[in-house]
C-alpha positions as semicolon CSV with decimal commas, in nm:
position;residue;x (nm);y (nm);z (nm)
1;K;0,006;-0,007;0,010
2;M;0,319;0,240;0,018
3;F;0,226;0,305;-0,354
4;E;-0,085;0,518;-0,434
5;K;-0,226;0,608;-0,756
6;V;-0,289;0,982;-0,765
7;L;-0,469;1,212;-1,047
8;L;-0,307;1,516;-1,120
9;S;-0,321;1,786;-1,415
10;T;-0,063;2,000;-1,573
11;A;0,006;2,200;-1,907
12;I;0,209;2,004;-2,137
13;E;0,405;2,128;-2,440
14;I;0,375;1,901;-2,747
15;P;0,634;1,940;-3,009
16;P;0,546;1,933;-3,379
17;S;0,737;1,591;-3,448
18;A;0,498;1,435;-3,203
19;F;0,184;1,541;-3,332
20;S;0,151;1,198;-3,501
21;D;0,174;1,011;-3,173
22;E;0,078;1,289;-2,904
23;V;-0,037;1,022;-2,619
24;R;0,269;0,852;-2,603
25;A;0,464;1,198;-2,640
26;I;0,269;1,332;-2,340
27;Q;0,334;1,023;-2,120
28;E;0,700;1,055;-2,158
29;R;0,691;1,458;-2,104
30;I;0,497;1,410;-1,783
31;T;0,741;1,107;-1,674
32;E;1,024;1,341;-1,740
33;Q;0,873;1,618;-1,570
34;F;0,770;1,438;-1,253
35;K;1,005;1,125;-1,188
36;N;1,180;1,134;-0,870
37;K;1,041;1,455;-0,765
38;V;0,846;1,516;-0,444
39;I;0,526;1,675;-0,431
40;P;0,437;1,808;-0,072
41;R;0,142;1,597;0,075
42;V;0,153;1,365;-0,241
43;G;0,440;1,184;-0,243
44;L;0,742;1,102;-0,436
45;C;0,672;1,037;-0,823
46;I;0,774;0,719;-0,983
47;T;0,609;0,706;-1,310
48;C;0,307;0,820;-1,524
49;L;0,043;0,526;-1,538
50;D;-0,203;0,667;-1,805
51;I;-0,363;0,976;-1,967
52;V;-0,715;1,031;-1,847
53;K;-0,789;1,349;-2,060
54;I;-0,628;1,567;-2,304
55;G;-0,768;1,914;-2,324
56;S;-0,773;2,111;-2,633
57;P;-0,441;2,213;-2,760
58;Y;-0,367;2,560;-2,833
59;I;-0,075;2,706;-3,033
60;H;0,110;3,044;-2,924
61;P;0,144;3,279;-3,213
62;G;0,523;3,230;-3,369
63;V;0,552;2,879;-3,200
64;G;0,513;2,562;-3,352
65;S;0,472;2,343;-3,052
66;A;0,093;2,310;-2,914
67;H;0,012;2,312;-2,543
68;A;-0,268;2,136;-2,367
69;R;-0,418;2,083;-2,048
70;V;-0,370;1,716;-1,955
71;E;-0,505;1,483;-1,675
72;F;-0,317;1,193;-1,565
73;N;-0,285;0,912;-1,329
74;L;0,065;0,917;-1,134
75;C;0,233;0,624;-0,952
76;V;0,361;0,749;-0,611
77;F;0,562;0,651;-0,318
78;R;0,334;0,750;-0,007
79;P;0,360;0,532;0,285
80;F;0,082;0,592;0,540
81;V;0,150;0,632;0,939
82;N;0,144;0,259;1,123
83;E;0,224;0,082;0,764
84;I;0,490;-0,198;0,800
85;I;0,788;-0,154;0,543
86;E;1,092;-0,351;0,474
87;A;1,399;-0,153;0,384
88;R;1,780;-0,196;0,405
89;V;1,996;-0,006;0,634
90;L;2,212;0,286;0,419
91;F;2,382;0,429;0,702
92;L;2,392;0,446;1,101
93;N;2,536;0,652;1,342
94;A;2,476;0,721;1,726
95;A;2,160;0,938;1,660
96;A;1,971;0,725;1,395
97;L;1,952;0,446;1,157
98;T;1,882;0,563;0,771
99;L;1,714;0,315;0,533
100;T;1,663;0,305;0,194
101;V;1,423;0,129;-0,049
102;N;1,647;0,207;-0,343
103;Y;1,434;0,482;-0,524
104;F;1,400;0,672;-0,161
105;D;1,688;0,713;0,087
106;D;1,537;0,936;0,348
107;I;1,398;0,686;0,583
108;V;1,498;0,761;0,942
109;I;1,491;0,553;1,260
110;P;1,588;0,782;1,547
111;C;1,775;0,627;1,811
112;E;1,479;0,655;2,071
113;Y;1,275;0,427;1,854
114;L;1,503;0,129;1,874
115;P;1,444;-0,157;2,099
116;Q;1,557;-0,109;2,437
117;P;1,823;-0,149;2,597
118;S;2,033;-0,062;2,274
119;S;2,391;0,107;2,259
120;F;2,610;0,189;1,962
121;E;2,915;0,001;1,943
122;E;3,216;0,026;1,685
123;G;2,979;0,147;1,423
124;K;2,680;-0,091;1,506
125;W;2,368;-0,075;1,683
126;V;2,361;-0,360;1,951
127;W;2,028;-0,450;2,126
128;Q;2,059;-0,652;2,430
129;Y;1,771;-0,905;2,395
130;Q;1,649;-1,100;2,697
131;D;1,494;-1,442;2,624
132;D;1,226;-1,613;2,822
133;M;1,476;-1,809;3,011
134;G;1,664;-1,502;3,141
135;G;1,967;-1,531;2,872
136;L;2,105;-1,238;2,727
137;H;2,173;-1,201;2,353
138;N;2,347;-0,923;2,168
139;L;2,143;-0,874;1,828
140;V;2,344;-0,643;1,595
141;I;2,215;-0,385;1,341
142;D;2,447;-0,320;1,065
143;R;2,457;-0,169;0,709
144;N;2,300;-0,362;0,444
145;D;2,048;-0,540;0,695
146;L;1,705;-0,577;0,588
147;V;1,504;-0,392;0,847
148;R;1,112;-0,424;0,917
149;F;0,963;-0,095;1,080
150;R;0,661;0,100;1,108
151;V;0,609;0,411;0,969
152;T;0,542;0,682;1,267
153;E;0,542;1,007;1,038
154;I;0,594;1,163;0,727
155;K;0,705;1,519;0,683
156;Y;0,727;1,742;0,402
157;P;1,003;2,031;0,519
158;P;0,959;2,357;0,346
159;P;1,252;2,447;0,137
160;P;1,528;2,668;0,295
161;K;1,497;3,023;0,211
162;R;1,780;3,161;-0,021
163;T;1,934;3,482;0,108
164;F;2,056;3,719;-0,151
165;Q;2,427;3,860;-0,078
166;P;2,522;4,174;-0,270
167;K;2,873;4,180;-0,405
168;P;3,077;4,419;-0,191
169;S;3,213;4,752;-0,330
170;P;3,573;4,784;-0,327
171;T;3,522;5,024;-0,070
172;S;3,275;4,857;0,167
173;G;3,492;4,614;0,308
174;P;3,375;4,238;0,381
175;L;3,033;4,141;0,433
176;P;2,967;3,976;0,773
177;D;2,941;3,569;0,751
178;A;2,590;3,414;0,673
179;S;2,655;3,160;0,930
180;S;2,636;3,407;1,207
181;S;2,312;3,556;1,108
182;G;2,082;3,257;1,214
183;N;2,060;3,077;0,885
184;S;2,254;2,771;1,034
185;G;2,130;2,426;1,151
186;S;1,806;2,278;1,017
187;G;1,691;2,629;0,866
188;G;1,921;2,532;0,590
189;G;2,102;2,809;0,375
190;S;2,463;2,838;0,313
191;G;2,556;2,826;0,700
192;S;2,422;2,452;0,738
193;A;2,579;2,327;0,425
194;S;2,907;2,454;0,546
195;A;2,849;2,362;0,924
196;G;2,731;2,017;0,859
197;G;2,704;1,926;0,492
198;D;2,334;1,864;0,546
199;Q;2,101;1,862;0,235
200;Y;1,777;1,951;0,185
201;R;1,521;1,663;0,211
202;P;1,172;1,749;0,051
203;M;1,002;1,425;0,222
204;I;1,122;1,250;0,559
205;V;0,973;0,924;0,646
206;T;1,046;0,834;1,016
207;G;0,982;0,500;1,152
208;S;0,988;0,267;1,462
209;I;1,121;-0,088;1,533
210;R;1,053;-0,085;1,920
211;E;0,813;-0,376;1,865
212;V;0,806;-0,771;1,860
213;G;0,861;-0,861;1,509
214;L;1,019;-0,557;1,393
215;G;1,397;-0,477;1,330
216;P;1,639;-0,667;1,129
217;V;1,447;-0,972;0,982
218;E;1,717;-1,228;1,041
219;W;1,638;-1,156;1,442
220;W;1,317;-1,321;1,422
221;T;1,413;-1,600;1,231
222;V;1,675;-1,700;1,490
223;V;1,524;-1,579;1,816
């Protein structure tokens, strides 16, 4: 269910060379325009499924291409809260796990959503699991592990604001450092890029593995 079919509409340009097969040309243009892009509150666009309606084409004076309003069905990646998904560990540190489903890498399991007690040791997370007989077992989470998790939240952060910095005149002296003007951290901007190398992520899926049956799949084939 993490994939949805959504109905959207947009204006599409149709070049004269595609007039003989406009449906195929429109579908290719839609896929090119939307594939791998995130639409807030809609999800990550995967591909155009079909064309529903093509409006009356119109041609601007002096332009050979036609333009038409098109309605189409788009396949999007949009998991719902409480959905159970499997993904692989892409990266891990003392703060969180980052998971991937190949076409989407911004799945985060914060450390507080790991089974407890857990500890970060030598680049891996270790859960100290106690069985019914009182025995302790160190269950490891490492890179490339296949993990089953529950979706807890989906966020669509707004894009960072771009700050305009005019070029200093020869007599004005240097401009103040932008990183000291409040743009650092999660707010984005040049300050956050230089401080932590963080990239803007238009869609973030947060999950939890603090339940029986969740976590690396191999845990539950051994325990």
